[in-house]
Short mmCIF file of C-alpha atoms and ligand atoms in Angstrom, two decimals:
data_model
loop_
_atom_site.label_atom_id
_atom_site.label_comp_id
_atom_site.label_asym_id
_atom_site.label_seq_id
_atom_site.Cartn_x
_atom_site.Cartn_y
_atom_site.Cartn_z
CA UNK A 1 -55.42 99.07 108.16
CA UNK A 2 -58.49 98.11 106.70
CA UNK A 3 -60.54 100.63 104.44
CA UNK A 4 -63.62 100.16 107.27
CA UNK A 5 -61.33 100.81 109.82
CA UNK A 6 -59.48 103.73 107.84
CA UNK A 7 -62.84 105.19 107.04
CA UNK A 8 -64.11 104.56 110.93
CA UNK A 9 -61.06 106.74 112.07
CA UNK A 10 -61.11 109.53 109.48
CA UNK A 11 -65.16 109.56 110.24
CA UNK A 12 -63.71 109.37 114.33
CA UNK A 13 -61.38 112.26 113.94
CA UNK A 14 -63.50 114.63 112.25
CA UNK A 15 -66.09 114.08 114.69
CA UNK A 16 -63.68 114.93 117.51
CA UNK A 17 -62.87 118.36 115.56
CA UNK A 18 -66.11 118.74 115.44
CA UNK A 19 -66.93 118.72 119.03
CA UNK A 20 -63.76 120.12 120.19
CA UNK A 21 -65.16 122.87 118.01
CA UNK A 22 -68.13 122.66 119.52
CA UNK A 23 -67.07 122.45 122.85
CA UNK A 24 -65.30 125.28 122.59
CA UNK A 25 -68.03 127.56 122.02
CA UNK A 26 -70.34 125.99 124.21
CA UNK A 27 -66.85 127.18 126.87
CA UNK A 28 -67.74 130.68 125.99
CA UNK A 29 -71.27 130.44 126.32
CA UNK A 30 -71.85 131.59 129.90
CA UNK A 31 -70.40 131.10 132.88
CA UNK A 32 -72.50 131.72 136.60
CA UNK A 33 -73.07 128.18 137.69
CA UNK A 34 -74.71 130.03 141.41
CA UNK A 35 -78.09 130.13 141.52
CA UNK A 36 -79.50 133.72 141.13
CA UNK A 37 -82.95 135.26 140.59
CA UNK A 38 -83.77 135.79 137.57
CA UNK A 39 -83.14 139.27 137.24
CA UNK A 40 -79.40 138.98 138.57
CA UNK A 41 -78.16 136.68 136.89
CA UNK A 42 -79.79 137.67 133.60
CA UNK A 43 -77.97 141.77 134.30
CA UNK A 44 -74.93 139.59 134.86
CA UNK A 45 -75.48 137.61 131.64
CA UNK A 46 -76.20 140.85 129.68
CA UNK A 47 -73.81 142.92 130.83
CA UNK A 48 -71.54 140.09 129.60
CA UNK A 49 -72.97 140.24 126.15
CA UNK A 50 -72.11 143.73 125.82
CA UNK A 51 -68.53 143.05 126.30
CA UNK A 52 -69.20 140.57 123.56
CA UNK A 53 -67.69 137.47 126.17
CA UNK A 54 -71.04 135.87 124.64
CA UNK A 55 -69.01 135.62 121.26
CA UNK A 56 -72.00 137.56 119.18
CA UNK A 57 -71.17 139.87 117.69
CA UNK A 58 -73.50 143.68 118.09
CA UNK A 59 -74.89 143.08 114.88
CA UNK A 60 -76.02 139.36 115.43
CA UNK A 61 -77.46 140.20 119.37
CA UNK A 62 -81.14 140.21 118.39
CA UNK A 63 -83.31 142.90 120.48
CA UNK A 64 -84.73 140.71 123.26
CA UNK A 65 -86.86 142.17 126.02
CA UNK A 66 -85.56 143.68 129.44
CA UNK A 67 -84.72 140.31 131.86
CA UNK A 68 -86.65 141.33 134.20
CA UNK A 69 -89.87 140.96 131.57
CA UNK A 70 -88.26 138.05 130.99
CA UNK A 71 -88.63 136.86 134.34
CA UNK A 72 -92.17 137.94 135.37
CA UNK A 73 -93.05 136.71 131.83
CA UNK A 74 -91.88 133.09 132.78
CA UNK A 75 -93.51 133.31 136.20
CA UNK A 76 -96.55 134.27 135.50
CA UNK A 77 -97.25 131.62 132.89
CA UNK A 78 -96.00 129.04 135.38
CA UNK A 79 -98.01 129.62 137.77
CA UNK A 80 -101.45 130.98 136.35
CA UNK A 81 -101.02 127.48 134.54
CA UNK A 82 -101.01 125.83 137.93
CA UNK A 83 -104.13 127.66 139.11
CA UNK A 84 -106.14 126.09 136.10
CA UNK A 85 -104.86 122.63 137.47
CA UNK A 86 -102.14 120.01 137.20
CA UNK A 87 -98.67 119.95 137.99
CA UNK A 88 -97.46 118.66 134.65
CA UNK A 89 -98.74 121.13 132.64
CA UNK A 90 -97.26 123.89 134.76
CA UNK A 91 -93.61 122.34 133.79
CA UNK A 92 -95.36 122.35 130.74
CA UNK A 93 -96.06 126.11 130.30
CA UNK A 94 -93.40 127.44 132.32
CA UNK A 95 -90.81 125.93 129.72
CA UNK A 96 -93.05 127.09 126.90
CA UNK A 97 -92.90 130.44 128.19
CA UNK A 98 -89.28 130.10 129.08
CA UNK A 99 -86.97 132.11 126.04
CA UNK A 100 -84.01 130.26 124.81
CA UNK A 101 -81.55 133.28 126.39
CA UNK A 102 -83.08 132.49 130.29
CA UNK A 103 -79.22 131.16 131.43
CA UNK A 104 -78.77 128.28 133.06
CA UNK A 105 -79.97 128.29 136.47
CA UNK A 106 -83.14 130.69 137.49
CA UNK A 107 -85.36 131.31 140.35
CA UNK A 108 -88.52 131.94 140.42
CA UNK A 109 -92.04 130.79 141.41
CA UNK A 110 -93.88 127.96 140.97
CA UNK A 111 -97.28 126.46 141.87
CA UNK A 112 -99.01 127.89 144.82
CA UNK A 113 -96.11 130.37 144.91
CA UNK A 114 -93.63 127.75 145.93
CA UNK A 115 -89.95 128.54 144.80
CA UNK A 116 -88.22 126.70 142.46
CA UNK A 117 -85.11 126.39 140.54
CA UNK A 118 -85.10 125.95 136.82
CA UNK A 119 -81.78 124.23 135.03
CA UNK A 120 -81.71 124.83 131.73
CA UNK A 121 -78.92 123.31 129.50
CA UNK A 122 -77.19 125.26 126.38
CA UNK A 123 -78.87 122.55 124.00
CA UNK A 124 -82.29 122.96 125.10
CA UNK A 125 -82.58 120.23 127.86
CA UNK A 126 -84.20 121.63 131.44
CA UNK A 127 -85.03 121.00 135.01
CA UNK A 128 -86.85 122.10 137.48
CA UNK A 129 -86.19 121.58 141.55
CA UNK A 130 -88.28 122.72 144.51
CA UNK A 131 -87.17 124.21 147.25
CA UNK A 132 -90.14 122.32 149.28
CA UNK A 133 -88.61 118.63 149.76
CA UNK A 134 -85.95 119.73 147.62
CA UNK A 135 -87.92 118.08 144.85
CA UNK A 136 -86.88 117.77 140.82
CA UNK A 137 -90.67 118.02 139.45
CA UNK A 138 -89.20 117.96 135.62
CA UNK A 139 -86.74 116.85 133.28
CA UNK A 140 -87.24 117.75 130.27
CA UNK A 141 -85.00 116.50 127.27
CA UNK A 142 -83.73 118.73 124.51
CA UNK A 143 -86.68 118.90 122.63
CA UNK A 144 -88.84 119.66 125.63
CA UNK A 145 -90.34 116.25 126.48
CA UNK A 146 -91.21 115.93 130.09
CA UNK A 147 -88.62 112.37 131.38
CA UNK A 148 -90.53 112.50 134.70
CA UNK A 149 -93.94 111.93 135.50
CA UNK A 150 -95.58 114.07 137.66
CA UNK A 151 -99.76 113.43 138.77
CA UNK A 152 -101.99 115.77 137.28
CA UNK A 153 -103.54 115.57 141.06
CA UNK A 154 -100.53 116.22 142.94
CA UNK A 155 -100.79 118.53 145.70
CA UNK A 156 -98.22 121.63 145.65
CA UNK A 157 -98.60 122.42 149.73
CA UNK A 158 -97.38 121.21 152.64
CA UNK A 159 -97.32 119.18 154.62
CA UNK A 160 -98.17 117.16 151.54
CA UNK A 161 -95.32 115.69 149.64
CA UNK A 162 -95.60 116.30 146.04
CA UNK A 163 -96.74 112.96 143.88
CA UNK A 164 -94.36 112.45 141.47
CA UNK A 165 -91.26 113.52 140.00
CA UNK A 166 -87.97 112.58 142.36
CA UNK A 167 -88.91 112.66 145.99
CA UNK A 168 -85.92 112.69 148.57
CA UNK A 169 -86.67 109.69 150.51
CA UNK A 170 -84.60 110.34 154.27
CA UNK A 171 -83.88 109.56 156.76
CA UNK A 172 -86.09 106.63 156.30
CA UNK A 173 -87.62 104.95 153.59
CA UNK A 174 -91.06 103.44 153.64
CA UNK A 175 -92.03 102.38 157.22
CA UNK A 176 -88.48 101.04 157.77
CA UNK A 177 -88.70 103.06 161.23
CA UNK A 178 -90.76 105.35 163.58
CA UNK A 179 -90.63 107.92 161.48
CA UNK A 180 -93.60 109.08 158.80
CA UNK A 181 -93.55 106.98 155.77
CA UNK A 182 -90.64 107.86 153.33
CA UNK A 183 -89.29 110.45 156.35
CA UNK A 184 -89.46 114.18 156.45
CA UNK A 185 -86.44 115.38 154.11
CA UNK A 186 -89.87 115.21 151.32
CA UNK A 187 -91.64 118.21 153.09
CA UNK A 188 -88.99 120.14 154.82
CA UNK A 189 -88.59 123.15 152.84
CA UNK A 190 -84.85 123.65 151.56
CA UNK A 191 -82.48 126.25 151.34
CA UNK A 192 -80.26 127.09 148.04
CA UNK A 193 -76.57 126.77 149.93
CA UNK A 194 -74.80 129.59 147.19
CA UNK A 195 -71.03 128.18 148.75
CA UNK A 196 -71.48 124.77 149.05
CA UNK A 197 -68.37 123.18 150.23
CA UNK A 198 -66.18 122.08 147.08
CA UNK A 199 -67.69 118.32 145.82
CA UNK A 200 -65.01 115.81 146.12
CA UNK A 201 -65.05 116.04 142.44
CA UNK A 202 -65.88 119.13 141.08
CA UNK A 203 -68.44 119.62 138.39
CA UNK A 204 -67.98 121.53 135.20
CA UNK A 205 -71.72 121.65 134.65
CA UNK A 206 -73.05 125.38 134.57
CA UNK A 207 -76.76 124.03 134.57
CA UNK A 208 -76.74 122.80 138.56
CA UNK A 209 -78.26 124.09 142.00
CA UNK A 210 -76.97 122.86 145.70
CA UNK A 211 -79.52 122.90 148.16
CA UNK A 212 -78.89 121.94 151.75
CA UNK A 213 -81.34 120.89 154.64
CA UNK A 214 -80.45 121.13 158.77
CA UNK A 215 -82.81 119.78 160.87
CA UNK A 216 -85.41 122.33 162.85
CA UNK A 217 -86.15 122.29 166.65
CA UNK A 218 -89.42 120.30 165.74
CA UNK A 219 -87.31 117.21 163.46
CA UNK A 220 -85.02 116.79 166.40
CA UNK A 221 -87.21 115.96 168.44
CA UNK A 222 -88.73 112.95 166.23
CA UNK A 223 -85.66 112.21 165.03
CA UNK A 224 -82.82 113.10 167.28
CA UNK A 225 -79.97 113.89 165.12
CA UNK A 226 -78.11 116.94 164.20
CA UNK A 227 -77.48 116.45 160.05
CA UNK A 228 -76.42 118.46 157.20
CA UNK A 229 -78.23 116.98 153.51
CA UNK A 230 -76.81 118.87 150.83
CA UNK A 231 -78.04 118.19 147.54
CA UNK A 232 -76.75 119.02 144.21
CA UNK A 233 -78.70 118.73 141.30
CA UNK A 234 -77.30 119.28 137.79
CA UNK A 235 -77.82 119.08 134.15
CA UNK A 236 -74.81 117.75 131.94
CA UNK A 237 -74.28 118.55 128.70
CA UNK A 238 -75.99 116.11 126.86
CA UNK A 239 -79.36 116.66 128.99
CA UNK A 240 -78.34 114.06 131.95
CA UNK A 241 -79.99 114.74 135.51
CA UNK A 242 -77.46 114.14 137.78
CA UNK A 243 -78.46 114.01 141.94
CA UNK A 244 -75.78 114.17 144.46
CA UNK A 245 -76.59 113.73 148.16
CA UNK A 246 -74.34 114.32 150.77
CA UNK A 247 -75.23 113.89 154.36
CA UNK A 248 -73.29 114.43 156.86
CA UNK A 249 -72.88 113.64 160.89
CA UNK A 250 -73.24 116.94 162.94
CA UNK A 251 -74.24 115.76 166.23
CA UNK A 252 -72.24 117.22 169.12
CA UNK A 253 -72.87 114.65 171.34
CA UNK A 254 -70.60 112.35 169.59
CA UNK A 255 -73.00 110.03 168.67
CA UNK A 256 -73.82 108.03 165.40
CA UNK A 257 -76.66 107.80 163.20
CA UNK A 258 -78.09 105.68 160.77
CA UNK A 259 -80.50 106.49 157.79
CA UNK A 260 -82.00 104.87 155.28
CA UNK A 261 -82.66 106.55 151.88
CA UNK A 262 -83.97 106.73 148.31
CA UNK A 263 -84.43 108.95 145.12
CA UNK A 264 -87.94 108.21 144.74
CA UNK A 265 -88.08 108.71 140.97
CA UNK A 266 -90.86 108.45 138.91
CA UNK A 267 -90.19 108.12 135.14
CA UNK A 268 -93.00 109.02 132.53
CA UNK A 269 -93.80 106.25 129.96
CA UNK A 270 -96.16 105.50 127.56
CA UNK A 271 -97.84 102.75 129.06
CA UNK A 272 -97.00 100.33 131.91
CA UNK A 273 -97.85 97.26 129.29
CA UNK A 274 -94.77 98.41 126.91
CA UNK A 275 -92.30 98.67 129.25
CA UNK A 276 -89.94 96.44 131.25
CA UNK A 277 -87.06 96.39 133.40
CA UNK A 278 -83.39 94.61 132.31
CA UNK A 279 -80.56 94.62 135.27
CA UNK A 280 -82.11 92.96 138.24
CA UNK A 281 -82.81 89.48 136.92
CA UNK A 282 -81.67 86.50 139.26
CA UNK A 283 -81.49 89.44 142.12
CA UNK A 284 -82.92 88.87 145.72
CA UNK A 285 -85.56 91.10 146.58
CA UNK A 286 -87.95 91.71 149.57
CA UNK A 287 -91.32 91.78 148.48
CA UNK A 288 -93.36 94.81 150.17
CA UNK A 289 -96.73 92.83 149.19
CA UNK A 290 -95.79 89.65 150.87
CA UNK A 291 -95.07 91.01 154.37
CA UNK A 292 -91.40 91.66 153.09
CA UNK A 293 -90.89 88.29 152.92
CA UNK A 294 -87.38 87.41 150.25
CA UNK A 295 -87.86 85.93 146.55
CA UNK A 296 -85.37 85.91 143.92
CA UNK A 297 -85.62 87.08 140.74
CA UNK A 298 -86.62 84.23 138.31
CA UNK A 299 -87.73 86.55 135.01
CA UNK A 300 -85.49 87.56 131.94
CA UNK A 301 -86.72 91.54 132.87
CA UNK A 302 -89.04 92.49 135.34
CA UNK A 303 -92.71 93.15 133.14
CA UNK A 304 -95.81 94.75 134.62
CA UNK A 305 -99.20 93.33 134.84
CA UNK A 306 -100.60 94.07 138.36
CA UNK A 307 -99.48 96.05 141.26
CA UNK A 308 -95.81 95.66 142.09
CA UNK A 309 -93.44 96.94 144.65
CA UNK A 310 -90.62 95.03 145.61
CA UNK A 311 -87.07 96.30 147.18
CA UNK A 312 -84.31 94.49 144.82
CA UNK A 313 -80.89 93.98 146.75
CA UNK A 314 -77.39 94.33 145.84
CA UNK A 315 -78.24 95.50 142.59
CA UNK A 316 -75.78 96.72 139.54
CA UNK A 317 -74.79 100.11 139.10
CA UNK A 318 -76.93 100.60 135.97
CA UNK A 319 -80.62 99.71 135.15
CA UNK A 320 -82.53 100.53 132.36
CA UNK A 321 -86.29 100.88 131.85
CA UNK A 322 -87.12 100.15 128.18
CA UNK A 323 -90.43 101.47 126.78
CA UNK A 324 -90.75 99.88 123.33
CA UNK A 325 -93.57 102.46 122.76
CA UNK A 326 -91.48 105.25 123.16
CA UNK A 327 -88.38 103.18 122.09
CA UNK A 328 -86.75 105.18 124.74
CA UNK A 329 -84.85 103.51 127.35
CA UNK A 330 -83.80 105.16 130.53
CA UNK A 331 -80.54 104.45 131.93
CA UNK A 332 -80.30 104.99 136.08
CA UNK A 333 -76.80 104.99 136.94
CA UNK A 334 -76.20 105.15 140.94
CA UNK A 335 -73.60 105.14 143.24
CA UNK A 336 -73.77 104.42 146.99
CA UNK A 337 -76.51 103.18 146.41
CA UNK A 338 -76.70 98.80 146.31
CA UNK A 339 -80.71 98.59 146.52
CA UNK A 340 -83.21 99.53 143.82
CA UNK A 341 -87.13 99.85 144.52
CA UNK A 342 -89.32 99.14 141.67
CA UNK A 343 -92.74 100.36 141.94
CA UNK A 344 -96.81 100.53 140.24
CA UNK A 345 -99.34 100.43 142.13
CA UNK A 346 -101.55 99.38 139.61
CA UNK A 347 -105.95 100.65 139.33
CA UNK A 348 -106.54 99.40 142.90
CA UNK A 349 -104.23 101.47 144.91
CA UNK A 350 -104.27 104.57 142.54
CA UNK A 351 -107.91 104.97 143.14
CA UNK A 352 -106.94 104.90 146.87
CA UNK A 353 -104.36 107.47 146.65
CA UNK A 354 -106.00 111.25 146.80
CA UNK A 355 -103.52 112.63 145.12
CA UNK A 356 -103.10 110.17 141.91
CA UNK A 357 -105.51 109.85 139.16
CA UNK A 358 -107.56 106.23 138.51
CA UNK A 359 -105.41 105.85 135.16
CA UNK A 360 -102.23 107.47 135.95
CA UNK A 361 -100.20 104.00 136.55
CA UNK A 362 -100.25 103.34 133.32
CA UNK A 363 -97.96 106.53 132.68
CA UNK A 364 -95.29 106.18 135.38
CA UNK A 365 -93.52 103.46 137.08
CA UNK A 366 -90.71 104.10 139.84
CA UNK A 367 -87.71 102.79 139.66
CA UNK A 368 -85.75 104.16 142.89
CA UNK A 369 -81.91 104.19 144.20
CA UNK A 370 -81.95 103.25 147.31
CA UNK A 371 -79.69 101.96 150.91
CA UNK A 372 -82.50 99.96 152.74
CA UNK A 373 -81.66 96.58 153.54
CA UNK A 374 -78.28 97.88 155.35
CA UNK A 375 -78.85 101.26 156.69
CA UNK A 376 -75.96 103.79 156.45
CA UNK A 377 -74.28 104.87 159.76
CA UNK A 378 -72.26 107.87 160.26
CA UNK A 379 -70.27 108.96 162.83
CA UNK A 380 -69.85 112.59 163.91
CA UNK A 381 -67.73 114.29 161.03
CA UNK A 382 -68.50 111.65 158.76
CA UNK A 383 -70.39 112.39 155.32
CA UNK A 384 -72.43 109.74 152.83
CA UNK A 385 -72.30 109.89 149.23
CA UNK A 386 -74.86 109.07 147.01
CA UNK A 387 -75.27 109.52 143.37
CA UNK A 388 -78.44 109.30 140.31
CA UNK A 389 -77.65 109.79 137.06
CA UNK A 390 -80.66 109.32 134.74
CA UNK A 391 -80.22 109.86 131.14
CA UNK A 392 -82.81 108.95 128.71
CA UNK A 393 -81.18 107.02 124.92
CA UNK A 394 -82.72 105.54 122.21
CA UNK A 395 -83.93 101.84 123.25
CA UNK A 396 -82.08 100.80 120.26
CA UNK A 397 -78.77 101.54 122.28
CA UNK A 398 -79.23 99.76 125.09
CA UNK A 399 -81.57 96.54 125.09
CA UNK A 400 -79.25 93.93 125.83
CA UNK A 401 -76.69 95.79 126.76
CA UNK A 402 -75.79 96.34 130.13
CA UNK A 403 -72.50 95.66 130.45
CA UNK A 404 -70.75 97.75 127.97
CA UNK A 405 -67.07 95.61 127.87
CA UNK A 406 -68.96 92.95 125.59
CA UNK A 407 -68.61 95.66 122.70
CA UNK A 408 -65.27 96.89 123.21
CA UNK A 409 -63.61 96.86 120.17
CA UNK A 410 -59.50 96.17 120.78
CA UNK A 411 -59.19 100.21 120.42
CA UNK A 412 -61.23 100.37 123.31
CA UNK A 413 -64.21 102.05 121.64
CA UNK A 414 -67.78 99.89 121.94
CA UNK A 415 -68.30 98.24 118.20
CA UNK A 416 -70.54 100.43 116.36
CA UNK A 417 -72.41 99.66 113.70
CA UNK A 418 -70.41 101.72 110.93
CA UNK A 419 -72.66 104.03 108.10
CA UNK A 420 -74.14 107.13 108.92
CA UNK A 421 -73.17 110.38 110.59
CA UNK A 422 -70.82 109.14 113.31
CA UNK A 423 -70.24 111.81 116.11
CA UNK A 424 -67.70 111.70 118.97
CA UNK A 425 -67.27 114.12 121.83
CA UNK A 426 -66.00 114.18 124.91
CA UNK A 427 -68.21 113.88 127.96
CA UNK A 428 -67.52 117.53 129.41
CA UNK A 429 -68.51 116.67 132.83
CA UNK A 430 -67.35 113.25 133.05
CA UNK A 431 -63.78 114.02 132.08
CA UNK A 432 -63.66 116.50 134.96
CA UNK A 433 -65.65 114.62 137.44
CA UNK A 434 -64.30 111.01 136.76
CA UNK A 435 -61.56 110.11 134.46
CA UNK A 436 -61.03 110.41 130.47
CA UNK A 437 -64.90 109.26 129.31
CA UNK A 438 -65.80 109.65 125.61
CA UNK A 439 -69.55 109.68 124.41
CA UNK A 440 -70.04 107.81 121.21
CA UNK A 441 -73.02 108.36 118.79
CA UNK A 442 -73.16 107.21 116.00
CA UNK A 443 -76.96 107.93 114.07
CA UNK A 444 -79.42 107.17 116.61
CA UNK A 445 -76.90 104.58 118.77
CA UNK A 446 -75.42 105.73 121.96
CA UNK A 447 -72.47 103.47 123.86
CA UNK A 448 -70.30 104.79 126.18
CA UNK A 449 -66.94 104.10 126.66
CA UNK A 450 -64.93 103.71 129.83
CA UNK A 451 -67.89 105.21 131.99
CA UNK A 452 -67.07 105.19 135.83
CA UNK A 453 -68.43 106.38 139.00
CA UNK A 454 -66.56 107.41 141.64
CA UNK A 455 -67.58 109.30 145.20
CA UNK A 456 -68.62 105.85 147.09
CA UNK A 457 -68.07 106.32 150.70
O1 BG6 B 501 -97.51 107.21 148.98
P1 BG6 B 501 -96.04 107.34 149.27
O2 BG6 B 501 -95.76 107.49 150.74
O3 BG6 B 501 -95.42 108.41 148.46
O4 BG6 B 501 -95.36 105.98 148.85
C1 BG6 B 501 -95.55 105.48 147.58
C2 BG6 B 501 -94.87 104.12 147.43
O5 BG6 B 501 -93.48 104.32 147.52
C3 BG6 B 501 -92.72 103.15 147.22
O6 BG6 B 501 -91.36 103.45 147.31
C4 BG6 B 501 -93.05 102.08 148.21
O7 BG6 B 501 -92.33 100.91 147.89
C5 BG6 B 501 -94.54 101.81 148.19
O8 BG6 B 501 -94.85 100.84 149.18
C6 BG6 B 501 -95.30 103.10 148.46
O9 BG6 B 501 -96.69 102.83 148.34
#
């Protein structure tokens, strides 16, 4: 063996101590993946501490104050924030106020008093999910850098669906249908579902809420369909936002549906000039400002420099959105899902939109998961999977780079660029959701190895 490759496995095999160490203790961290209030689950939490399951010992447990203080502390920060305006700064404050010890998942109130759900991950990451259109709102990364963009004019109150963030596009996107634009799953108010029925895979993720929606008396009859949406939203380990939706067939009457759908997402970047779009060159797409009419991709990325919002078909399982501002890249991973909406509407229609401000496109673009161009049908009994995982890297990782095999090295690592602090773990959830997956970082370069969704219909 080579001394690079004898020095690439001793660095390797420290590393995986390392983590295994680490992993470890982030095992005995705490456990109640439910979603409680606040004040439960932080008595639960505490009352594990004191039987020292926490792993601190009495003398290292700093005095913190009572969790319910804790709670109405967090609250009230979140949503007096709201009431001086702006929807991003009350993810802002409510994670500023938010201590370190708040436990993974937390209820509690957000703007105009609507509930939410707050994720936050052992290593800092967080997000936040309303129960009203069972909406994520904020993703924030481990230093507390808001992923999502939200408008600073978004409206928190129905029927209004809230501008930004992931809206749950079902069970019709756009005007693909009768139904109001998008559908109705965006302002139905959801219910936290505390017994889900097992995932076909189960999660190891602590950090994750299921929320389910059944049709009322009023949606059946504009939409004539007995359904039940479950939603599971999660944060892994290394500050991932993973959305699962499952929707499932309940009619009695024995007969079929069909839906379309879309995670509406809106990702925050620093300026619709920097950034551009690799995985859907030479696609087909339908082009919503030319009467849907079909084009095919001719560019090396998709760029921005007017109003765009086209529907790309059959698309790849991963696309990234590279902001060479930021040099962040986000990487949307989906499953179930073969179309992908890209989306800015530019100064023209955000000046027409009440609930968007004049400059905002330049700080969001959408880039949305979607089934539109073949509608999903299910018969009674039958459920619908579909997956978003968004995870934001370092855009030296990933320009370029979309199809990982190219850098396998024959040890079936990706090639890394050897020198520096090289750190290998494995991917908690994705070992227990998928198969064997190992995360590899080396300095500020992130490949993964072996990555593979599962939980297609
Ligand atoms: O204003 P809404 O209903 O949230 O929709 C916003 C945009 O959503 C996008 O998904 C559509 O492609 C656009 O055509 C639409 O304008």
């Amino acid at each position: 063996m080579s001394k690079v490759n004898s020095a690439y496995t001793t660095a390797i095999n420290f590393s995986v101590f390392l983590m295994f160490t680490a992993y470890a203790a982030y095992e005995a961290h705490g456990k109640p993946p439910k979603a409680f209030t606040c004040t439960d689950k932080m008595r639960r939490r505490n009352a594990k501490s004191e039987q020292g399951v926490s792993g601190n010992s009495p003398k290292e447990r700093s005095p913190s104050p009572s969790p319910i203080s804790i709670h109405h502390l967090r609250c009230a920060a979140a949503m007096s924030s709201s009431s001086a305006g702006g929807a991003a700064e009350e993810g802002a404050a409510a994670t500023a106020a938010a201590p370190q010890q708040a436990g993974p998942v937390v209820t509690c109130k957000g703007v105009n008093g609507l509930e939410k759900v707050v994720l936050q991950e052992v290593r800092g990451s967080s997000a936040e999910v309303y129960l009203y259109g069972g909406h994520v709102t904020s993703w924030k990364d481990e230093h507390g850098e808001e992923l999502l963009f939200v408008s600073n004019k978004a409206i928190f109150k129905p029927p209004k669906a809230i501008r930004g963030g992931i809206p749950i596009c079902f069970p019709q996107f756009s005007n693909f249908g009768n139904l109001e634009p998008h559908g109705f799953a965006r302002n139905r108010t959801w219910s936290v579902e505390d017994d889900a029925p097992p995932f076909p895979v189960p999660t190891s993720n602590r950090a994750y809420v299921d929320l389910i929606l059944k049709p009322s008396e009023e949606d059946l009859k504009i939409w004539p369909h007995s359904f039940e949406f479950r939603l599971r939203v999660a944060l892994g380990p290394g500050g991932d936002l993973m959305l699962t939706s499952r929707i499932r067939n309940t009619n009695a009457d024995g007969k079929p549906f069909s839906f379309t759908f879309a995670y509406h997402t809106y990702f925050s970047i620093s300026d619709i000039s920097e950034v551009r779009v690799e995985g859907l060159e030479t696609l087909d797409y339908l082009d919503n400002l030319q009467e849907r009419n079909r084009y095919t991709e001719q560019g090396d990325a998709i760029v921005f420099e007017s109003e765009l919002d086209r529907i790309y078909l059959g698309t790849p399982s991963k696309i990234a959105i590279i902001d060479h501002e930021k040099k962040r890249t986000f990487v949307v991973r989906k499953g179930g899902l073969p179309d992908a909406v890209v989306w800015n509407p530019w100064d023209k229609k955000a000046k027409a939109m009440p609930d968007f401000g004049d400059d905002e496109y330049k700080r969001m673009v959408c880039v949305e998961a979607a089934a539109i161009e073949k509608p999903i049908t299910l018969k009674p009994g039958e459920e619908w999977t579909g997956k978003l995982e968004l995870s934001a890297v370092p855009s030296s990782y990933y320009s370029g780079q979309l199809d990982p095999d190219r850098f396998k090295c024959p040890g079936g690592f990706n090639q890394l660029a050897l020198g520096g602090l090289v750190e290998v773990y494995p991917a908690i959830q994705a070992s227990r959701q998928h198969s064997t997956s190992t995360y590899i970082r080396v300095v500020n370069i992130v490949l993964h190895a072996d990555w593979k969704y599962d939980g297609h219909v």
